[in-house]
PDB file of C-alpha atoms in Angstrom:
ATOM      1  CA  UNK A 174      -1.522 -26.073   3.949  1.00  0.00           C
ATOM      2  CA  UNK A 175      -4.364 -23.492   4.872  1.00  0.00           C
ATOM      3  CA  UNK A 176      -7.890 -23.982   3.449  1.00  0.00           C
ATOM      4  CA  UNK A 177      -8.253 -22.703   0.091  1.00  0.00           C
ATOM      5  CA  UNK A 178     -10.085 -19.217   0.085  1.00  0.00           C
ATOM      6  CA  UNK A 179     -11.305 -16.993  -3.271  1.00  0.00           C
ATOM      7  CA  UNK A 180      -9.293 -13.913  -3.394  1.00  0.00           C
ATOM      8  CA  UNK A 181     -10.968 -12.391  -6.166  1.00  0.00           C
ATOM      9  CA  UNK A 182     -13.380 -13.175  -8.466  1.00  0.00           C
ATOM     10  CA  UNK A 183     -11.746 -12.132 -11.713  1.00  0.00           C
ATOM     11  CA  UNK A 184      -9.230 -14.108 -14.414  1.00  0.00           C
ATOM     12  CA  UNK A 185      -5.414 -14.159 -15.070  1.00  0.00           C
ATOM     13  CA  UNK A 186      -4.787 -12.818 -11.341  1.00  0.00           C
ATOM     14  CA  UNK A 187      -1.233 -11.585 -11.276  1.00  0.00           C
ATOM     15  CA  UNK A 188      -0.096 -10.712  -7.529  1.00  0.00           C
ATOM     16  CA  UNK A 189       2.228  -8.197  -6.563  1.00  0.00           C
ATOM     17  CA  UNK A 190       3.076  -8.936  -2.617  1.00  0.00           C
ATOM     18  CA  UNK A 191       3.923  -6.179  -0.450  1.00  0.00           C
ATOM     19  CA  UNK A 192       6.540  -5.784   2.607  1.00  0.00           C
ATOM     20  CA  UNK A 193       3.506  -4.799   4.920  1.00  0.00           C
ATOM     21  CA  UNK A 194       1.796  -8.353   4.169  1.00  0.00           C
ATOM     22  CA  UNK A 195      -1.034  -6.773   1.825  1.00  0.00           C
ATOM     23  CA  UNK A 196      -0.865  -7.541  -2.133  1.00  0.00           C
ATOM     24  CA  UNK A 197      -1.848  -5.325  -5.303  1.00  0.00           C
ATOM     25  CA  UNK A 198      -3.842  -8.116  -7.102  1.00  0.00           C
ATOM     26  CA  UNK A 199      -3.665  -7.317 -10.827  1.00  0.00           C
ATOM     27  CA  UNK A 200      -6.263  -9.339 -13.556  1.00  0.00           C
ATOM     28  CA  UNK A 201      -7.783  -9.512 -16.499  1.00  0.00           C
ATOM     29  CA  UNK A 202     -11.507  -8.122 -16.908  1.00  0.00           C
ATOM     30  CA  UNK A 203     -13.867  -8.526 -20.277  1.00  0.00           C
ATOM     31  CA  UNK A 204     -16.007  -6.027 -21.165  1.00  0.00           C
ATOM     32  CA  UNK A 205     -14.090  -3.043 -20.772  1.00  0.00           C
ATOM     33  CA  UNK A 206     -14.631   0.265 -22.571  1.00  0.00           C
ATOM     34  CA  UNK A 207     -11.515   0.835 -23.915  1.00  0.00           C
ATOM     35  CA  UNK A 208     -10.605   3.582 -26.362  1.00  0.00           C
ATOM     36  CA  UNK A 209     -10.203   2.615 -30.485  1.00  0.00           C
ATOM     37  CA  UNK A 210      -8.440   1.027 -32.338  1.00  0.00           C
ATOM     38  CA  UNK A 211      -8.502  -1.747 -30.012  1.00  0.00           C
ATOM     39  CA  UNK A 212      -9.200  -5.483 -30.877  1.00  0.00           C
ATOM     40  CA  UNK A 213     -11.223  -7.095 -27.808  1.00  0.00           C
ATOM     41  CA  UNK A 214     -12.805  -5.384 -25.016  1.00  0.00           C
ATOM     42  CA  UNK A 215     -10.100  -7.299 -22.456  1.00  0.00           C
ATOM     43  CA  UNK A 216      -8.514  -5.050 -19.891  1.00  0.00           C
ATOM     44  CA  UNK A 217      -6.007  -5.426 -16.830  1.00  0.00           C
ATOM     45  CA  UNK A 218      -7.920  -3.722 -13.665  1.00  0.00           C
ATOM     46  CA  UNK A 219      -6.278  -4.267  -9.923  1.00  0.00           C
ATOM     47  CA  UNK A 220      -7.758  -4.366  -6.157  1.00  0.00           C
ATOM     48  CA  UNK A 221      -5.926  -3.916  -3.155  1.00  0.00           C
ATOM     49  CA  UNK A 222      -5.659  -7.417  -0.902  1.00  0.00           C
ATOM     50  CA  UNK A 223      -5.412  -5.606   2.418  1.00  0.00           C
ATOM     51  CA  UNK A 224      -3.560  -9.207   4.256  1.00  0.00           C
ATOM     52  CA  UNK A 225      -2.866 -12.668   3.446  1.00  0.00           C
ATOM     53  CA  UNK A 226      -5.501 -14.098   5.358  1.00  0.00           C
ATOM     54  CA  UNK A 227      -8.673 -12.206   4.117  1.00  0.00           C
ATOM     55  CA  UNK A 228     -10.480 -11.076   0.421  1.00  0.00           C
ATOM     56  CA  UNK A 229      -9.244  -8.691  -1.732  1.00  0.00           C
ATOM     57  CA  UNK A 230     -11.244  -5.479  -1.761  1.00  0.00           C
ATOM     58  CA  UNK A 231     -14.242  -5.638  -4.007  1.00  0.00           C
ATOM     59  CA  UNK A 232     -13.155  -5.042  -7.781  1.00  0.00           C
ATOM     60  CA  UNK A 233     -14.524  -2.211 -10.142  1.00  0.00           C
ATOM     61  CA  UNK A 234     -12.796  -3.337 -13.408  1.00  0.00           C
ATOM     62  CA  UNK A 235     -11.894   0.367 -14.419  1.00  0.00           C
ATOM     63  CA  UNK A 236      -8.959  -0.281 -16.713  1.00  0.00           C
ATOM     64  CA  UNK A 237      -5.623   0.810 -15.550  1.00  0.00           C
ATOM     65  CA  UNK A 238      -4.387   2.001 -19.385  1.00  0.00           C
ATOM     66  CA  UNK A 239      -6.141   2.433 -22.389  1.00  0.00           C
ATOM     67  CA  UNK A 240      -5.344  -0.499 -23.998  1.00  0.00           C
ATOM     68  CA  UNK A 241      -6.405  -4.353 -24.067  1.00  0.00           C
ATOM     69  CA  UNK A 242      -4.447  -7.048 -22.332  1.00  0.00           C
ATOM     70  CA  UNK A 243      -3.877  -9.809 -20.015  1.00  0.00           C
ATOM     71  CA  UNK A 244      -1.897 -12.171 -18.138  1.00  0.00           C
ATOM     72  CA  UNK A 245      -0.485  -9.154 -15.890  1.00  0.00           C
ATOM     73  CA  UNK A 246       2.663  -9.924 -14.226  1.00  0.00           C
ATOM     74  CA  UNK A 247       4.294  -7.389 -12.176  1.00  0.00           C
ATOM     75  CA  UNK A 248       7.594  -6.560 -10.429  1.00  0.00           C
ATOM     76  CA  UNK A 249       9.633  -4.134  -8.898  1.00  0.00           C
ATOM     77  CA  UNK A 250      12.730  -2.917 -10.049  1.00  0.00           C
ATOM     78  CA  UNK A 251      16.566  -1.942  -8.378  1.00  0.00           C
ATOM     79  CA  UNK A 252      15.431   1.497  -8.381  1.00  0.00           C
ATOM     80  CA  UNK A 253      12.007   0.942  -7.077  1.00  0.00           C
ATOM     81  CA  UNK A 254      10.020   1.703 -10.069  1.00  0.00           C
ATOM     82  CA  UNK A 255       6.979  -1.109 -10.822  1.00  0.00           C
ATOM     83  CA  UNK A 256       7.029  -2.905 -14.574  1.00  0.00           C
ATOM     84  CA  UNK A 257       4.216  -4.699 -15.450  1.00  0.00           C
ATOM     85  CA  UNK A 258       4.893  -6.943 -18.612  1.00  0.00           C
ATOM     86  CA  UNK A 259       1.212  -8.520 -20.107  1.00  0.00           C
ATOM     87  CA  UNK A 260       0.539  -9.791 -23.257  1.00  0.00           C
ATOM     88  CA  UNK A 261      -1.060  -7.104 -25.190  1.00  0.00           C
ATOM     89  CA  UNK A 262      -2.904  -8.695 -27.954  1.00  0.00           C
ATOM     90  CA  UNK A 263      -5.420 -11.724 -26.317  1.00  0.00           C
ATOM     91  CA  UNK A 264      -8.013 -13.477 -27.626  1.00  0.00           C
ATOM     92  CA  UNK A 265      -9.096 -12.090 -31.377  1.00  0.00           C
ATOM     93  CA  UNK A 266      -6.013 -10.138 -31.889  1.00  0.00           C
ATOM     94  CA  UNK A 267      -3.834 -10.537 -34.549  1.00  0.00           C
ATOM     95  CA  UNK A 268      -1.180 -11.029 -35.954  1.00  0.00           C
ATOM     96  CA  UNK A 269       0.268 -12.195 -32.364  1.00  0.00           C
ATOM     97  CA  UNK A 270       4.281 -11.932 -33.118  1.00  0.00           C
ATOM     98  CA  UNK A 271       4.829  -8.616 -31.422  1.00  0.00           C
ATOM     99  CA  UNK A 272       2.545  -9.152 -28.871  1.00  0.00           C
ATOM    100  CA  UNK A 273       4.525  -8.785 -25.584  1.00  0.00           C
ATOM    101  CA  UNK A 274       3.039  -5.250 -23.634  1.00  0.00           C
ATOM    102  CA  UNK A 275       5.207  -2.976 -21.037  1.00  0.00           C
ATOM    103  CA  UNK A 276       3.956  -0.887 -18.708  1.00  0.00           C
ATOM    104  CA  UNK A 277       5.487   1.385 -15.861  1.00  0.00           C
ATOM    105  CA  UNK A 278       4.669   2.817 -12.281  1.00  0.00           C
ATOM    106  CA  UNK A 279       6.300   4.835  -9.831  1.00  0.00           C
ATOM    107  CA  UNK A 280       3.795   3.715  -7.353  1.00  0.00           C
ATOM    108  CA  UNK A 281       2.327   1.083  -8.454  1.00  0.00           C
ATOM    109  CA  UNK A 282      -1.551   2.743  -8.987  1.00  0.00           C
ATOM    110  CA  UNK A 283      -0.949   4.797 -11.827  1.00  0.00           C
ATOM    111  CA  UNK A 284       0.310   3.411 -15.063  1.00  0.00           C
ATOM    112  CA  UNK A 285       1.853   4.543 -18.537  1.00  0.00           C
ATOM    113  CA  UNK A 286       0.105   3.100 -21.564  1.00  0.00           C
ATOM    114  CA  UNK A 287       1.761   0.434 -22.390  1.00  0.00           C
ATOM    115  CA  UNK A 288       4.573  -0.160 -24.749  1.00  0.00           C
ATOM    116  CA  UNK A 289       3.696  -3.263 -27.245  1.00  0.00           C
ATOM    117  CA  UNK A 290       6.512  -5.276 -28.616  1.00  0.00           C
ATOM    118  CA  UNK A 291       8.158  -5.698 -25.227  1.00  0.00           C
ATOM    119  CA  UNK A 292       8.591  -9.639 -26.394  1.00  0.00           C
ATOM    120  CA  UNK A 293       7.614 -11.112 -29.369  1.00  0.00           C
ATOM    121  CA  UNK A 294       7.183 -14.836 -30.371  1.00  0.00           C
ATOM    122  CA  UNK A 295      10.468 -15.631 -31.682  1.00  0.00           C
ATOM    123  CA  UNK A 296      12.377 -18.016 -29.902  1.00  0.00           C
ATOM    124  CA  UNK A 297      16.065 -17.503 -29.686  1.00  0.00           C
ATOM    125  CA  UNK A 298      18.317 -20.275 -28.523  1.00  0.00           C
ATOM    126  CA  UNK A 299      21.834 -20.058 -27.037  1.00  0.00           C
ATOM    127  CA  UNK A 300      23.436 -21.653 -30.434  1.00  0.00           C
ATOM    128  CA  UNK A 301      22.150 -18.658 -32.099  1.00  0.00           C
ATOM    129  CA  UNK A 302      19.217 -20.301 -33.855  1.00  0.00           C
ATOM    130  CA  UNK A 303      15.755 -19.199 -33.390  1.00  0.00           C
ATOM    131  CA  UNK A 304      11.879 -20.347 -34.693  1.00  0.00           C
ATOM    132  CA  UNK A 305       8.961 -18.148 -35.375  1.00  0.00           C
ATOM    133  CA  UNK A 306       5.863 -19.271 -32.977  1.00  0.00           C
ATOM    134  CA  UNK A 307       2.380 -18.093 -32.799  1.00  0.00           C
ATOM    135  CA  UNK A 308       1.757 -17.466 -29.051  1.00  0.00           C
ATOM    136  CA  UNK A 309       3.970 -16.008 -26.278  1.00  0.00           C
ATOM    137  CA  UNK A 310       1.783 -15.625 -23.375  1.00  0.00           C
ATOM    138  CA  UNK A 311       1.949 -15.839 -19.679  1.00  0.00           C
ATOM    139  CA  UNK A 312       4.886 -13.442 -19.318  1.00  0.00           C
ATOM    140  CA  UNK A 313       6.928 -13.729 -15.443  1.00  0.00           C
ATOM    141  CA  UNK A 314      10.064 -11.633 -14.547  1.00  0.00           C
ATOM    142  CA  UNK A 315      12.530 -13.165 -12.535  1.00  0.00           C
ATOM    143  CA  UNK A 316      14.591 -10.776 -10.749  1.00  0.00           C
ATOM    144  CA  UNK A 317      18.248 -11.370  -8.691  1.00  0.00           C
ATOM    145  CA  UNK A 318      18.225 -10.057  -5.457  1.00  0.00           C
ATOM    146  CA  UNK A 319      18.380  -6.264  -6.613  1.00  0.00           C
ATOM    147  CA  UNK A 320      15.391  -6.506  -8.139  1.00  0.00           C
ATOM    148  CA  UNK A 321      17.584  -6.608 -11.622  1.00  0.00           C
ATOM    149  CA  UNK A 322      15.737  -8.528 -14.149  1.00  0.00           C
ATOM    150  CA  UNK A 323      17.633 -11.803 -14.809  1.00  0.00           C
ATOM    151  CA  UNK A 324      15.352 -14.275 -16.891  1.00  0.00           C
ATOM    152  CA  UNK A 325      11.381 -13.950 -18.620  1.00  0.00           C
ATOM    153  CA  UNK A 326       9.288 -17.180 -17.900  1.00  0.00           C
ATOM    154  CA  UNK A 327       6.249 -17.379 -20.446  1.00  0.00           C
ATOM    155  CA  UNK A 328       3.721 -19.896 -21.988  1.00  0.00           C
ATOM    156  CA  UNK A 329       4.563 -20.266 -25.885  1.00  0.00           C
ATOM    157  CA  UNK A 330       2.755 -22.214 -28.168  1.00  0.00           C
ATOM    158  CA  UNK A 331       2.326 -22.773 -32.356  1.00  0.00           C
ATOM    159  CA  UNK A 332       5.953 -23.478 -33.004  1.00  0.00           C
ATOM    160  CA  UNK A 333       7.188 -25.415 -35.754  1.00  0.00           C
ATOM    161  CA  UNK A 334       7.791 -29.085 -35.140  1.00  0.00           C
ATOM    162  CA  UNK A 335      11.377 -29.010 -35.608  1.00  0.00           C
ATOM    163  CA  UNK A 336      11.750 -28.326 -32.275  1.00  0.00           C
ATOM    164  CA  UNK A 337      10.831 -31.741 -31.172  1.00  0.00           C
ATOM    165  CA  UNK A 338      12.946 -34.988 -32.164  1.00  0.00           C
ATOM    166  CA  UNK A 339      11.193 -36.269 -34.630  1.00  0.00           C
ATOM    167  CA  UNK A 340      12.731 -40.179 -34.540  1.00  0.00           C
ATOM    168  CA  UNK A 341      10.969 -40.048 -30.938  1.00  0.00           C
ATOM    169  CA  UNK A 342       7.534 -40.813 -30.325  1.00  0.00           C
ATOM    170  CA  UNK A 343       5.162 -40.378 -27.071  1.00  0.00           C
ATOM    171  CA  UNK A 344       6.958 -39.245 -24.022  1.00  0.00           C
ATOM    172  CA  UNK A 345      10.656 -39.371 -25.685  1.00  0.00           C
ATOM    173  CA  UNK A 346       9.574 -35.904 -27.609  1.00  0.00           C
ATOM    174  CA  UNK A 347       9.367 -33.167 -25.623  1.00  0.00           C
ATOM    175  CA  UNK A 348       7.400 -30.952 -27.877  1.00  0.00           C
ATOM    176  CA  UNK A 349       4.765 -32.412 -30.303  1.00  0.00           C
ATOM    177  CA  UNK A 350       4.054 -29.685 -32.376  1.00  0.00           C
ATOM    178  CA  UNK A 351       1.626 -26.532 -33.058  1.00  0.00           C
ATOM    179  CA  UNK A 352      -1.255 -27.944 -30.895  1.00  0.00           C
ATOM    180  CA  UNK A 353       1.480 -28.515 -28.051  1.00  0.00           C
ATOM    181  CA  UNK A 354       2.770 -25.432 -25.612  1.00  0.00           C
ATOM    182  CA  UNK A 355       5.365 -25.389 -23.423  1.00  0.00           C
ATOM    183  CA  UNK A 356       7.320 -23.130 -20.925  1.00  0.00           C
ATOM    184  CA  UNK A 357      10.063 -21.005 -22.047  1.00  0.00           C
ATOM    185  CA  UNK A 358      12.455 -19.476 -19.867  1.00  0.00           C
ATOM    186  CA  UNK A 359      14.770 -16.972 -21.397  1.00  0.00           C
ATOM    187  CA  UNK A 360      17.840 -15.351 -19.614  1.00  0.00           C
ATOM    188  CA  UNK A 361      17.787 -11.395 -20.144  1.00  0.00           C
ATOM    189  CA  UNK A 362      21.326  -9.653 -21.084  1.00  0.00           C
ATOM    190  CA  UNK A 363      23.203  -8.506 -18.584  1.00  0.00           C
TER     191      UNK A 363
END
């Protein structure tokens, strides 16, 4: 392991590593002047990081689009297009049921205005059943070797107790109710 180093003082970073050893670090910045209507002053910005062994450029906290957001995660698809998934309804924004944001870019610098509702808080199971949860955050896309989306990973909380086995106590119960959270891996449709 190398000695830890702060690469950026910002919150909820989502790095995108480039083939040349550089990175783009997308992050949440507070206090942004976003256009109305908005439910939060949290927005997404980014800095360039010239190499893996040095600090990133100084952040300017300019929003990359005019919508509130946090927890950015960027991937490049099989066509070379950039996609960002993020929590489009952070903090005071309610309701949160369709909180998934999706924005896209051809160069990873200039981004579209996001579409809200890219993912929601309904957890769907392989047997066809589902449950409605309160929040779903920190989305990350897992891609196959060609860059095609294979699965989305996210944090989920505020789900009904039905996800746990009520007959088990302590460590035997995998979900303890609305104050608990878990990581969900959801396979994408092919």
